[in-house]
Structures are given as C-alpha cells and as structure tokens.
Coordinates of C-alpha atoms in Angstrom, one line a residue:
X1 CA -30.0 -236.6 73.9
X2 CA -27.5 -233.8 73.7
X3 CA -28.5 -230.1 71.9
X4 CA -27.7 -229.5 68.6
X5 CA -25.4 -227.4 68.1
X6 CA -26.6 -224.9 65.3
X7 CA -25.0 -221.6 65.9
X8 CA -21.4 -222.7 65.7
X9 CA -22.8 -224.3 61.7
X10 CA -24.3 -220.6 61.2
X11 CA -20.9 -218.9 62.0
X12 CA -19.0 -221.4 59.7
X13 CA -21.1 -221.2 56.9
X14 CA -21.0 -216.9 57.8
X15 CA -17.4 -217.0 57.4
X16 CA -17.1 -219.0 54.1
X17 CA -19.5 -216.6 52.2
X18 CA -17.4 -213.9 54.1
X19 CA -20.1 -211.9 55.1
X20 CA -19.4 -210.5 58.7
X21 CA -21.9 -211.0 62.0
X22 CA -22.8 -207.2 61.9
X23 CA -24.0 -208.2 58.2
X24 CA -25.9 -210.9 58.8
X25 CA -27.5 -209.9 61.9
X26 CA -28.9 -206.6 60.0
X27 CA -30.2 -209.2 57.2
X28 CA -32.1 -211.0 60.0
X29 CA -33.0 -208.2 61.8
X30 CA -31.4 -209.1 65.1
X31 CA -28.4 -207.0 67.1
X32 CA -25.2 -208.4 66.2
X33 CA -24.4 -209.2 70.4
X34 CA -27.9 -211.5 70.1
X35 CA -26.2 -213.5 67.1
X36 CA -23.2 -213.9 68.7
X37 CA -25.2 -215.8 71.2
X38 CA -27.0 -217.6 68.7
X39 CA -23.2 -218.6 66.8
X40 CA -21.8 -219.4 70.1
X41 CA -24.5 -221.9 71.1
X42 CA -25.6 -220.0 73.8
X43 CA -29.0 -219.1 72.5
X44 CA -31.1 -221.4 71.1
X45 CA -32.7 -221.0 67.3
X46 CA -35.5 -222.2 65.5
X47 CA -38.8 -221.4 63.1
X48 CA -38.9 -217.9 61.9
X49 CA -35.5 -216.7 62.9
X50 CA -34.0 -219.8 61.7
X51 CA -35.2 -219.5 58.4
X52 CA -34.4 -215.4 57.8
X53 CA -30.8 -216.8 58.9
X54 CA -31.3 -219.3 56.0
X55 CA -32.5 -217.1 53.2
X56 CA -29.9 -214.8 54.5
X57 CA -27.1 -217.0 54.0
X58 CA -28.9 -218.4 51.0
X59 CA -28.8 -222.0 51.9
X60 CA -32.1 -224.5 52.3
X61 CA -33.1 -224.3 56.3
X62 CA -32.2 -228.1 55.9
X63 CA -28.8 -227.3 56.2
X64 CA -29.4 -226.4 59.6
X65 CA -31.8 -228.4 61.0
X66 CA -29.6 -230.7 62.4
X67 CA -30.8 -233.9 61.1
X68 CA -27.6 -235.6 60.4
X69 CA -25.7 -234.3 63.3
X70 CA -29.0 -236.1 65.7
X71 CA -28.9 -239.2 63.5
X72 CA -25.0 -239.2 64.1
X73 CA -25.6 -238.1 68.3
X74 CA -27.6 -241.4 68.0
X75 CA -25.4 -243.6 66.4
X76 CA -22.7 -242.5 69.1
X77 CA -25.0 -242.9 71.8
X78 CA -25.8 -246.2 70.9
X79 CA -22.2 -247.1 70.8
X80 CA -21.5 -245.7 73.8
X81 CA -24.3 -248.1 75.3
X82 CA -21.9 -251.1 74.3
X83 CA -21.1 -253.0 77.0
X84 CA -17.6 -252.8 76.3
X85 CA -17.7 -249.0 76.9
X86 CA -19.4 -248.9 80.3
X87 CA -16.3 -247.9 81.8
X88 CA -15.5 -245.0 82.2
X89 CA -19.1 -243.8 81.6
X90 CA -19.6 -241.1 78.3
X91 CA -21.0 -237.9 78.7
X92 CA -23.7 -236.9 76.0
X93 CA -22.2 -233.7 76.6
X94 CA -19.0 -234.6 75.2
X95 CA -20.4 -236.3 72.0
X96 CA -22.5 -233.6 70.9
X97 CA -19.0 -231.8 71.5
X98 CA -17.5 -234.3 69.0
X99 CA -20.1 -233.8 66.4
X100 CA -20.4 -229.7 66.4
X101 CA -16.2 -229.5 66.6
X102 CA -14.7 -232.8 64.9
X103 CA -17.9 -234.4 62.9
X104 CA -15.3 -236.2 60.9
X105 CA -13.9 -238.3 64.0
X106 CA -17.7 -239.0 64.8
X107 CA -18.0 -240.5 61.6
X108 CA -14.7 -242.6 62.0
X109 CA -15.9 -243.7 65.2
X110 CA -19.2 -244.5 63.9
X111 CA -17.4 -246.6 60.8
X112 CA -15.3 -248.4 63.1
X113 CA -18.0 -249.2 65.4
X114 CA -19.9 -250.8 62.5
X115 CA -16.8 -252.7 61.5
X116 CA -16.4 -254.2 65.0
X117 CA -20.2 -255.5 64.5
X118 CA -19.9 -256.8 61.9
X119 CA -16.5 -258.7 62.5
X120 CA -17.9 -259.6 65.9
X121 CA -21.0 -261.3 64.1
X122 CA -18.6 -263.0 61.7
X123 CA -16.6 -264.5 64.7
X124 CA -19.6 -265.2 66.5
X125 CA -20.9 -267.6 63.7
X126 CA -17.5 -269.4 62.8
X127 CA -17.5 -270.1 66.9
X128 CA -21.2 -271.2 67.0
X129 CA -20.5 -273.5 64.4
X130 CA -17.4 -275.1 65.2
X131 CA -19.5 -275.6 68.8
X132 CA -22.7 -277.3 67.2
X133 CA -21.9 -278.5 63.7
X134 CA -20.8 -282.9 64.6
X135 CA -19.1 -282.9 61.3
X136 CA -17.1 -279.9 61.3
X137 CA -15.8 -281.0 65.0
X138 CA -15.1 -284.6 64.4
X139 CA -13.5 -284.0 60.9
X140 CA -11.3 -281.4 63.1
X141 CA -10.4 -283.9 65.4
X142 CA -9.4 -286.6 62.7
X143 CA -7.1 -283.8 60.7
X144 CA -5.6 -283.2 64.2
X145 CA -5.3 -287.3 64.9
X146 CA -3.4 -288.2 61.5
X147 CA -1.0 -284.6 62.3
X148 CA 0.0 -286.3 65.7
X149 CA 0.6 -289.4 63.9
X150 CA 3.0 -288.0 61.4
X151 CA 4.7 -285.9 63.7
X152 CA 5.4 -289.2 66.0
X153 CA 6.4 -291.2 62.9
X154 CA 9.0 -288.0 61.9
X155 CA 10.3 -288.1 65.5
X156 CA 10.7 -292.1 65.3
X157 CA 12.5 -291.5 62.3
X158 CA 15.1 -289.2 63.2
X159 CA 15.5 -291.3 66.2
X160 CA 16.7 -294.2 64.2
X161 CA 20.3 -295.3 64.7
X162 CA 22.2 -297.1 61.9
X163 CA 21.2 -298.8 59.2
X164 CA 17.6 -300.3 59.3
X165 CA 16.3 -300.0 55.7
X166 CA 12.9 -302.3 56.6
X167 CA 12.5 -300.2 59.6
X168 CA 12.8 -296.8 58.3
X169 CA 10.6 -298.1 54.5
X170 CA 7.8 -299.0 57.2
X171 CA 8.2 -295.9 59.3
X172 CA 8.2 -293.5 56.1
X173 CA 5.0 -295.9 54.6
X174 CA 3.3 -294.9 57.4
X175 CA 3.7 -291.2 57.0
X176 CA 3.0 -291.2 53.3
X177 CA -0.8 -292.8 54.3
X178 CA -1.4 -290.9 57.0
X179 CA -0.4 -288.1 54.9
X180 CA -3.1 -289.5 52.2
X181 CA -5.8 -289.7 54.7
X182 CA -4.8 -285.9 56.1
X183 CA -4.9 -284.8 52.3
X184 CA -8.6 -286.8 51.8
X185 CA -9.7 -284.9 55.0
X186 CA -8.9 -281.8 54.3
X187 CA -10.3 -281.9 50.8
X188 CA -13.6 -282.9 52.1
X189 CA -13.5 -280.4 54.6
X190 CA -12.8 -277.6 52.1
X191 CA -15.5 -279.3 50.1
X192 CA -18.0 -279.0 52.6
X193 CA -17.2 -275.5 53.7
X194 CA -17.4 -274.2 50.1
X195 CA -21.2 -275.3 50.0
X196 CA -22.2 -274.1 53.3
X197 CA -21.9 -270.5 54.6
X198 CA -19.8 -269.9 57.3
X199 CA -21.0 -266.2 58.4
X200 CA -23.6 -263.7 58.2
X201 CA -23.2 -261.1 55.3
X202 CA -21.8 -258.2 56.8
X203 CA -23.7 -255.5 58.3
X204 CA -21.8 -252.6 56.5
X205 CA -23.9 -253.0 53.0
X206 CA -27.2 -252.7 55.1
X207 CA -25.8 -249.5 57.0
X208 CA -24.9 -248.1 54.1
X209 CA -28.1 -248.5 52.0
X210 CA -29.8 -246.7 55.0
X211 CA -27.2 -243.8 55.3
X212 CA -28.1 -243.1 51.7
X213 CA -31.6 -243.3 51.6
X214 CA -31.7 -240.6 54.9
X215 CA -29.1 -238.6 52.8
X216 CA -31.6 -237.7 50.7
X217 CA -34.6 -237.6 53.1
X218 CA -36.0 -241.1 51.5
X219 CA -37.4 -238.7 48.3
X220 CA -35.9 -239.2 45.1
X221 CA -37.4 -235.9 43.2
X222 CA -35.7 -237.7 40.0
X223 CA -37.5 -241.3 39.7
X224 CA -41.0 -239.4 40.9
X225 CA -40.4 -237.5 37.8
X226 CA -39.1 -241.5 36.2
X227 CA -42.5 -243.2 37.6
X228 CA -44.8 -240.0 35.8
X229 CA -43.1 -240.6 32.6
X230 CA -43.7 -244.3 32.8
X231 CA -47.0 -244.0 34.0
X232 CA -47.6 -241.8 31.0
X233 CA -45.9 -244.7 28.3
X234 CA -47.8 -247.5 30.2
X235 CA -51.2 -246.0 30.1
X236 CA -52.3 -247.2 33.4
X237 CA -55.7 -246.7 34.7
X238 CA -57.6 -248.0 38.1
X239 CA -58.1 -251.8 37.7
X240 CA -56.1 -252.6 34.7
X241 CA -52.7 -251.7 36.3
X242 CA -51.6 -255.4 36.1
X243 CA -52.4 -256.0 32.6
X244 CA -51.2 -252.9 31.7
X245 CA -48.0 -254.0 33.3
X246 CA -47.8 -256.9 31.8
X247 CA -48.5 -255.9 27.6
X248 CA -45.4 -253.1 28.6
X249 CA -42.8 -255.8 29.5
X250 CA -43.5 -257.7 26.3
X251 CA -44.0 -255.3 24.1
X252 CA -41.0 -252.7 25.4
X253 CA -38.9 -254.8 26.8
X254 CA -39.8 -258.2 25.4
X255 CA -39.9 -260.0 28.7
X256 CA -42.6 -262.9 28.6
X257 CA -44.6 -263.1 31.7
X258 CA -45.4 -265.9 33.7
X259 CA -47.7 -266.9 37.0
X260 CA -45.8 -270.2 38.6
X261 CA -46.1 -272.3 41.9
X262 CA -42.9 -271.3 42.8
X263 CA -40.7 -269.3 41.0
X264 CA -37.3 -269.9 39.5
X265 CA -38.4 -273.4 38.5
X266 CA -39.1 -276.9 40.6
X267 CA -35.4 -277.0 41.9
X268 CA -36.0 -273.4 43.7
X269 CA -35.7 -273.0 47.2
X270 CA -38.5 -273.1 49.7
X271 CA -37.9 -269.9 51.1
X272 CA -40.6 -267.3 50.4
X273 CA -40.2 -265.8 47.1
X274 CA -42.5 -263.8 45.2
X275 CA -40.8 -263.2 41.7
X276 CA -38.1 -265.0 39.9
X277 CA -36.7 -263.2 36.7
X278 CA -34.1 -265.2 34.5
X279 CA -32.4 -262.3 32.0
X280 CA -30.9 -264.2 29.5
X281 CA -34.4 -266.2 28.9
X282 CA -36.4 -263.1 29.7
X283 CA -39.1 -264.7 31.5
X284 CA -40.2 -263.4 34.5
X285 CA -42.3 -265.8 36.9
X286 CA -44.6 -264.9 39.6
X287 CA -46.3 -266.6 42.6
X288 CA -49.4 -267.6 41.4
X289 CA -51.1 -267.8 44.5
X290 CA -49.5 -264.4 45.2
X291 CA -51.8 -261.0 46.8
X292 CA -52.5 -259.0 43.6
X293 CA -51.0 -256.3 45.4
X294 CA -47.5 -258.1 45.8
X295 CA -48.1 -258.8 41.7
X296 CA -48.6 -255.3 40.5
X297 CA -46.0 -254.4 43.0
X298 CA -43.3 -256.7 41.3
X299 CA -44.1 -256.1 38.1
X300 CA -43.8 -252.5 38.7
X301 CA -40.5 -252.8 40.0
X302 CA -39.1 -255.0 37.1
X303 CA -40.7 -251.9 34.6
X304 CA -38.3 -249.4 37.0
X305 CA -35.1 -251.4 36.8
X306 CA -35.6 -252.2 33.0
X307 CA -37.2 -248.8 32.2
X308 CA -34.9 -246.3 34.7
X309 CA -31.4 -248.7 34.8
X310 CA -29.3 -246.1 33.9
X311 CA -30.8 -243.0 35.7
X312 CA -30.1 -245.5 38.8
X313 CA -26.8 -246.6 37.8
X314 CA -25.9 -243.2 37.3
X315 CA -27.4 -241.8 40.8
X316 CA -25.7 -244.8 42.8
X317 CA -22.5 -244.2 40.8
X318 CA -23.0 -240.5 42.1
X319 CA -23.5 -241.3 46.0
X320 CA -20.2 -241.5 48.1
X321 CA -22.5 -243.4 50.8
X322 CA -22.2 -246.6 48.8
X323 CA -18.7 -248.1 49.0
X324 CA -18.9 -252.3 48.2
X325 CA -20.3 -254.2 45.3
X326 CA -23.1 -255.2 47.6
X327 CA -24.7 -252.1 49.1
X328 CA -24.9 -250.8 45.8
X329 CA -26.6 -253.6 44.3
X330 CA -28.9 -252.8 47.5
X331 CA -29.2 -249.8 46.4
X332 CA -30.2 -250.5 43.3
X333 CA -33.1 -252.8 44.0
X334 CA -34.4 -249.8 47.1
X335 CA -34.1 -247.1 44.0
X336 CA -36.5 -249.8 41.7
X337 CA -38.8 -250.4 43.9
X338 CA -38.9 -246.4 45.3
X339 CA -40.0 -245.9 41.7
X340 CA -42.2 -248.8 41.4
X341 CA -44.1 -247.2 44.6
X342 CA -44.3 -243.8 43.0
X343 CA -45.5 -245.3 39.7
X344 CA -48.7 -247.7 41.6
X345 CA -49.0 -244.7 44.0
X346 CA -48.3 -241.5 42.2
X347 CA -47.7 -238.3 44.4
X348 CA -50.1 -235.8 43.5
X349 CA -53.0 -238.2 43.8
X350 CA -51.8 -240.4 46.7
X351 CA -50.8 -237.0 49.1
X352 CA -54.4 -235.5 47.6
X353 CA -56.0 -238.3 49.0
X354 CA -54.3 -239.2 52.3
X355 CA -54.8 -235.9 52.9
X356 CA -58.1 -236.1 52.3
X357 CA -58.6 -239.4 54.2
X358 CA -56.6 -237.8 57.3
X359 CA -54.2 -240.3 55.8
X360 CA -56.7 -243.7 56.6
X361 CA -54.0 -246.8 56.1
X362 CA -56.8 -249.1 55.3
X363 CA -58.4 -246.4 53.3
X364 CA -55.7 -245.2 51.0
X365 CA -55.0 -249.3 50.5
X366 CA -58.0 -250.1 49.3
X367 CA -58.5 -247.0 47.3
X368 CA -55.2 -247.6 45.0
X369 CA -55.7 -251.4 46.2
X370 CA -52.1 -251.2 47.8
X371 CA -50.9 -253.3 50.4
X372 CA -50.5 -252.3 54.2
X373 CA -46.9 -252.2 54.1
X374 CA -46.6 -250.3 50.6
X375 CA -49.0 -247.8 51.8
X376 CA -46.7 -247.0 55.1
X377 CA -43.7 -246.9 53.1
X378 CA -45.3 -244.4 50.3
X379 CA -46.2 -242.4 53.6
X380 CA -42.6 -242.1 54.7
X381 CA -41.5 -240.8 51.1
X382 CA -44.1 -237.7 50.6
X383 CA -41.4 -234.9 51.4
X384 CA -41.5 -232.8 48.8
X385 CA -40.5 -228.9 49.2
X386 CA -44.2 -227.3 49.2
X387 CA -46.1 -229.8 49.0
X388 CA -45.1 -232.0 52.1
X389 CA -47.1 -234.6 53.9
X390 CA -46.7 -235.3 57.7
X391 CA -43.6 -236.5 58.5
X392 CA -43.7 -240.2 59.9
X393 CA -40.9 -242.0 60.4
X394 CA -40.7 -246.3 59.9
X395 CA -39.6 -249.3 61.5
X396 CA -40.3 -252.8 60.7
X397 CA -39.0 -255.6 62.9
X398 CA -39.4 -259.4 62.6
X399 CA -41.3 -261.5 66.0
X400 CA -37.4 -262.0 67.3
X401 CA -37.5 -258.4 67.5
X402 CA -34.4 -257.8 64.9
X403 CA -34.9 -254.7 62.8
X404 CA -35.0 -255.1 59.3
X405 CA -35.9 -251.5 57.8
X406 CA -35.8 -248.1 59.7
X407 CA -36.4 -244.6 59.3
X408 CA -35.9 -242.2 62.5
X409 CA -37.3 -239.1 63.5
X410 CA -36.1 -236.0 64.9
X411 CA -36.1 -236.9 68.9
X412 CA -37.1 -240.2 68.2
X413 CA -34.2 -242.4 67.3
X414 CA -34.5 -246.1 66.7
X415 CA -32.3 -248.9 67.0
X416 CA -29.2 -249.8 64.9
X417 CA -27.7 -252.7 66.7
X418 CA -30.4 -253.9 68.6
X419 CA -34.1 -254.1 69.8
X420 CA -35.8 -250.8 70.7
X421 CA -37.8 -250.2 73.8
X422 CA -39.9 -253.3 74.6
X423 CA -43.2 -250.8 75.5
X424 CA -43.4 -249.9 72.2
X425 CA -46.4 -251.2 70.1
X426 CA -44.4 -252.3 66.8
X427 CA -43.8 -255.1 69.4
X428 CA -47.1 -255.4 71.1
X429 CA -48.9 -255.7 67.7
X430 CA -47.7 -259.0 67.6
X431 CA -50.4 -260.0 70.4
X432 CA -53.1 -259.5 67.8
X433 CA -52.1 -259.8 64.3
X434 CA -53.8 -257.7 62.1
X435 CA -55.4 -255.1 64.5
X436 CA -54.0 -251.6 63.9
X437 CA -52.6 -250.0 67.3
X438 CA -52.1 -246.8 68.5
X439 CA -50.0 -245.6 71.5
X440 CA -49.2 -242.0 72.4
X441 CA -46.1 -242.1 73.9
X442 CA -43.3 -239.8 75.6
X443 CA -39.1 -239.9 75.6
X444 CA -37.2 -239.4 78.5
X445 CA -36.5 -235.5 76.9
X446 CA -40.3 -234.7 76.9
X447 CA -40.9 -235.7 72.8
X448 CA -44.0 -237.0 72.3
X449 CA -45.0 -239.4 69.8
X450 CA -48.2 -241.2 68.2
X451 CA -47.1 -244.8 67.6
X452 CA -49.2 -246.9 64.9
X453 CA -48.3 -250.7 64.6
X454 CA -49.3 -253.7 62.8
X455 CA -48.6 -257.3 62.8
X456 CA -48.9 -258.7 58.8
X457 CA -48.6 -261.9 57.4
X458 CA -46.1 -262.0 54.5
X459 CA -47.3 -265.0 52.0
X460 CA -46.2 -268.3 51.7
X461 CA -44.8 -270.1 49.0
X462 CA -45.2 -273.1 49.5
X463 CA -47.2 -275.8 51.8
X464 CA -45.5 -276.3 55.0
X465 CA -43.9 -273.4 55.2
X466 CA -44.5 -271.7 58.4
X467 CA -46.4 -268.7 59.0
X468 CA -44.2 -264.9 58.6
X469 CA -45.4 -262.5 60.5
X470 CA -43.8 -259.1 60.3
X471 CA -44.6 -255.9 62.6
X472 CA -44.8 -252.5 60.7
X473 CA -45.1 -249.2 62.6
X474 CA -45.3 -245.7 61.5
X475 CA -44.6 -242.4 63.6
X476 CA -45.2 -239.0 63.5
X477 CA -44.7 -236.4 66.4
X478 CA -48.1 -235.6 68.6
X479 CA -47.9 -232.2 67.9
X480 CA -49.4 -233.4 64.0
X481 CA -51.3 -236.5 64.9
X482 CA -54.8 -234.3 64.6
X483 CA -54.4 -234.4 61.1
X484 CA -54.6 -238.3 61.2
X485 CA -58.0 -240.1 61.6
X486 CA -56.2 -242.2 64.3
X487 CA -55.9 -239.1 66.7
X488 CA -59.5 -238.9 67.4
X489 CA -60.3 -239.9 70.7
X490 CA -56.8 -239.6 72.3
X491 CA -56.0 -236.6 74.5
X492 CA -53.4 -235.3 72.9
X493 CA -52.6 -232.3 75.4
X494 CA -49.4 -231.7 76.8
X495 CA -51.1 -232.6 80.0
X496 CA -52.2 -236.2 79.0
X497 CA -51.4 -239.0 80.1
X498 CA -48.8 -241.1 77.9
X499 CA -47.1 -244.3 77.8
X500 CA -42.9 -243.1 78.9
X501 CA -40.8 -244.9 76.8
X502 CA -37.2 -244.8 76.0
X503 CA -35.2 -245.6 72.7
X504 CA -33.5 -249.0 74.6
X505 CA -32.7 -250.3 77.7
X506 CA -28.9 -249.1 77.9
X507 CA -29.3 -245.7 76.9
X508 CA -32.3 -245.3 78.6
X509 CA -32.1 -242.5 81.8
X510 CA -35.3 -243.9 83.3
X511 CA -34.5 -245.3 86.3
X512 CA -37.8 -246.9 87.7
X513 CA -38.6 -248.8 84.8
X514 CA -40.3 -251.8 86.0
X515 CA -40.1 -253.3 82.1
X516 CA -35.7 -252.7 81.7
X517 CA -34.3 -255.8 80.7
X518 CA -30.4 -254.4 80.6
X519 CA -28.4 -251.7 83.0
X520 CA -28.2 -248.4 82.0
X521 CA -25.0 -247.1 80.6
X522 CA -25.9 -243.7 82.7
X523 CA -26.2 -245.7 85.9
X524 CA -27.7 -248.2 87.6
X525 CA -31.4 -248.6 87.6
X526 CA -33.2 -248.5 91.6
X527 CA -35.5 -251.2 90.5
X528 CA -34.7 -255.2 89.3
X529 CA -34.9 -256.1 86.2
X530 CA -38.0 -257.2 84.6
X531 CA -37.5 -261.4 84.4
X532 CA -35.2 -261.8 86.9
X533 CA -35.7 -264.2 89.9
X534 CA -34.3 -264.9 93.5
X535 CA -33.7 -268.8 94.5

C-alpha cells in the first residue's frame, strides 16, 4: 500500500491559519528547510514530531493520521483489482497521488465504483432468474406466442382485398382473444413479480452505514453519555438487568413484554428472529428459548431507540454519510444498539476490567454475562481520548465467506467487495466451532498482526431450521498484543516466525503463494493456482 501523504495536509492546513513555515517550524522546534521536507512529502512524520505539529496548528493529531486517506487508498486498490481494470495495470503510486492532490475525484471514483456493484448485482439476479425460475420463462414464452399471433392476424388483415366482412369479423375475433389471453398473462405475470423480489437490496445503504460509523471512529461520546443516564433511570444492578429492563418498558414507556415461540405471531416467518415489536399494540415479543444474553441485549436496544430517538434522529439527520431512506434507517438501528452495548457494558467498568483481564473474551463475557460477539464488538468501540483501550479492528463473515460487518485497521485493510485472504483464521475457525484461535500474521508491507477468531452458533427459531454458524475475528497490531492474555506463548519478535498473508488474492504482491485462488492485478503469480488441475 502506497505512503500517506501527510506533509502536503500539514502545508494546507499551514496556509489556511496563515501562519508561515518559518512560524511553524520555530513552534515545533525544527529548521524551516527540515519542514519543507516534511510538507513536501519527502520526509516522513510521526509520534512526537507529529503531534508538536498538531498542537502547533491546533488541530487533534487525528486530523493527520491518515486514516481516511488509507481507508480510501484501500477502497481504490480494491477497485483497481476488478477484473475489468486489469488492463492497463494501476500504479499504487498514482492513487495515493489521487488521494493527497484530488481526494474529491477519489471519492467519486469510489461512489461510482459502488454504484457499478451494486447495479451489476441487480442485473445479475434479474438474469439468474429469468435462467432458472420455469414460470417466469414459460410465461415469457406464451406473452411472446400470443404477440406473434396478433402480429400475423394484423398482417392478414391488411392483406385482405375487397369486401369479405365474415373473413375480416373472424380475423379481427381472433385478435381481440389473443389480445385477452396476452392481457390475462401479463396481469399474472405482474402479479407474480409484485410478490416475489426480483434483486438484492442495494449495496450503497450497507456502504454507507459503515462510512459513518468509521467517520466517527465507531465511538459515539454522546449515547455513552445516553446509556449512563439510562442506566442511572433503570437502576440496574448485576443479575437483575433483565427485569430491570423489563419494569422500565412498562412503566416509562408502557410497552407490555412478552416471551413467544416465535415472534411476530404464528404467521411469522421461519427465518431466525429474536425480537418482534408491534408499535401501535406496544407489545414486544421475545424468543423464549432465546440466550439470556440475546434477551437483555434486545431489550436494551428497544430502551435506546424508545429512550434516545431523538438524540439519534437528530445525529443521523446531522451526518452527510447517510444519503437514502434506507441507510439511515440502518443507521438508526447500529446507533440503538451502540447504546444498548454501552448501557449492558458500561465504559468505565468494562475498559477497567478488560484491562484488568488482559482483555479475556470468555472472561469479560461471563463477568457482565455478555455474549461472545457483544463482547468483541464493545472491544472495537473503547476509543475514548485518554482513556483508550487497544485498538482492534472487526470482521465477521458468514461459512460462504461474504462479509457482513467490518472494521479495518491502519495497514490492515479488509475486504469490501469480496472475501479476504483465505489464510486467515476468521475462516479457519470454521474447522472447529467454538475454539478460540490465534494466528500472528504478516502483510506483504511488513505489518504484523495478532488474529483472534471464532466460529459461533447464532440460535434457532424454530425446529428444522438449519444450523448458523458465523465467524467473528478481532485484531490488534503485534506491537500491543502483550497486553492481551492471548499473546502469551507466541514469539512476538520482529524475528518470529509468522503466517504471510495478504488482504485478497488480486491485490496481493506475493507471488509464491501456493494458497492464491485469483491472478494478481500486479502480475502474474510464478506458481499455479491452488485447485487447479491438468487433464
């Protein structure tokens, strides 16, 4: 991945405040020829320098950390691994050119990328189903069969010569049934395609949920401050958190409570479904066979959207991230359950103890009796300005190895539009469901990595219903994993041996790779790819 440029985001934000490079170089203690290095990208910056430039310019050091600019190398790099862009080949160079000098094309780019997805997707499925849906494809055919016939019974009719009254009353009797039968066909064929969906919903609202919640670092100082106040009106205490729960919901917000075989009544459907919640009976129905975890969890998150609607509304109104109906109504339910996290799970006491547990998964779940996944995601969120937890970052992926939730780290980008490196052990977990793994690993830039994945089951609602496995993996850079209880007994010297990875196949630069399953946008690789076969 390209450098970052920082110094040319030093000399712009210099020359807004108007302050001149002999200025701000005496402020930082530095010769005014070393920051002119430093603003023409020819030195490189970081830690203490970095932040007296900061303070000097008095701006938060996040300003120039270059988080956004990596997350939006990544994207770029990812679309540059497209198959339709293999030729001519794009220099990373040239991108992190793009980003420091014309970030506004990059994002254009990057929003017209994401359109292209998702009307690619949309195409994809209408073709799929016109290949393999029988009634769709014969009803097609039949529309087209009574068209053919009208058009031959128009041609016969202007052929006709003369008078022929019978002739011409038969002809045209024709084309009013057939024109019947065409009507009938196409109104069942409407019919049908009204009840049925014909695409995928659109990746934008998804990508837009995630650019927000990385906008903001995925910590909302505002609904931590939210969750205190309604842990403080709820009165909850270890081991009576679901009661507690429950007598707030009837008594503030008179919402009747409810456990249920499967929520949203006998006519719901089968798929998995924890919670139902009906607002104009205000009866909210739970999985009675449900974890307690998933319980509290859901009835903590309907307290945060009744309790905190309109500091959400008015923080989702406030985000220029969101554009469509949909990913703010995305956005809504993430902020809910963010604040339903931070009110089973408070920060003080949750960083206080992972801290104290060298931040023990199983542990901190059983301590605040938190599920697996709830505890990882809590993890992600502890970034608040002194008073920090390790920085991990998140991906969860289903067994087909789609990714459903993300959150990258700096030198360690995951994938948007596809699957990620195939060594990595959010995909191994899936060998042995439940067992916690741990892989240190290295990027093709020398980033090293501690890797923790598990395989969980997600519950079933019903009989039948098949098993739901998801893989969870959280990561934090080697240069912290000794303060986590699952560094101990890992080398973790620059010297070590560690698993070299990549982010995926086409942007990988690894060339003897014996596990690629895709060229290399950079080239081609020297050895097969893994699964293929000579006849």
């Amino acid at each position: 991945m390209a450098r970052i440029r920082i110094g040319s985001k030093i000399r712009e934000h210099r020359k807004n405040l108007g302050i001149t490079q002999a200025a701000l170089a005496e402020r930082c203690g530095i010769s005014a020829s070393y920051l002119n290095l430093i603003e023409s990208d020819r030195r490189n910056i970081g830690g203490a320098l970095l932040k007296r430039v900061a303070d000097a310019l008095e701006l938060p050091i996040e300003r120039f950390d270059g988080a956004a600019e990596r997350r939006l190398l990544h994207e770029l790099a990812e679309i540059a691994a497209d198959p339709l862009l293999a030729s001519p080949a794009l220099a990373a160079t040239s991108a992190a050119d793009l980003v420091a000098q014309h970030a506004p094309w990059a994002h254009a780019i990057v929003k017209l990328h994401r359109a292209c997805s998702e009307r690619n997707e949309v195409v994809a499925a209408l073709s799929d189903r016109y290949a393999r849906d029988p009634f769709l494809g014969e009803t097609v055919q039949e529309m087209s069969a009574h068209i053919a016939s009208i058009r031959l019974a128009v041609d016969q009719l202007g052929r006709l010569a003369g008078p022929a009254p019978a002739l011409r009353e038969d002809v045209i009797a024709d084309i009013a049934d057939d024109s019947r039968r065409l009507a009938a066909v196409t109104q069942t064929l409407a019919g049908y395609l009204a009840k049925t969906p014909s695409a995928p919903r659109p990746l934008t609202p998804i990508e837009e949920l995630e650019d927000f919640v990385v906008s903001h670092d995925n910590h909302f100082p505002q609904f931590e401050r939210v969750a205190e106040s309604l842990q403080s009106e709820i009165g909850l205490r270890s081991g009576h958190l679901e009661s507690a729960l429950v007598d707030h919901l009837e008594e503030v917000h008179r919402v009747q409570v409810r456990s249920s075989p499967l929520p949203g009544g006998a006519g719901a459907s089968p798929r998995r479904r924890v919670s139902h919640f009906d607002r104009q009976t205000r009866v909210f129905e739970l999985l009675e066979l449900a974890p307690e975890a998933s319980r509290r969890f859901e009835l903590a998150r309907l307290a945060a959207e009744l309790g905190a609607g309109e500091a959400i509304a008015a923080e989702i109104a406030a985000s220029p991230v969101l554009t469509s109906a949909a990913s703010r109504q995305r956005a809504a339910r993430a902020l809910s359950s963010y604040t339903a996290s931070a009110l089973l799970l408070p920060y003080a006491e949750f960083l206080a103890a992972a801290q104290a547990t060298r931040y023990d998964i199983d542990l901190l779940a059983r301590r605040f009796n938190a599920s697996f996944e709830q505890v990882c995601h809590r993890l992600v969120s502890l970034r608040r300005p002194g008073a920090a937890g390790v920085r991990f970052g998140y991906m969860r992926s289903d067994p087909a190895g789609h990714v459903t939730k993300r959150f990258p780290l700096p030198g360690l980008p995951l994938p948007r539009y596809g699957t990620g490196c195939p060594l990595w052990a959010v995909y191994r977990a899936f060998q042995t469901p439940g067992a916690l793994l741990r892989q240190l690993v290295e990027m093709p830039g020398g980033e090293r990595f501690l890797l923790l994945a598990r395989a969980v089951e997600k519950e079933r609602s019903a009989f039948g219903m098949p098993q739901h496995f998801m893989s969870i993996m959280l990561v934090c850079d080697a240069r912290h994993a000794a303060a986590l209880v699952y560094g101990e007994g890992i080398d973790l010297s620059a010297q070590a041996r560690a698993t070299p990875v990549g982010q995926t196949c086409r942007v990988c630069v690894r060339s003897d790779c014996a596990y690629r399953q895709a060229d290399p946008v950079v080239g081609a690789p020297t050895t097969a790819l893994a699964g293929s076969s000579m006849s």
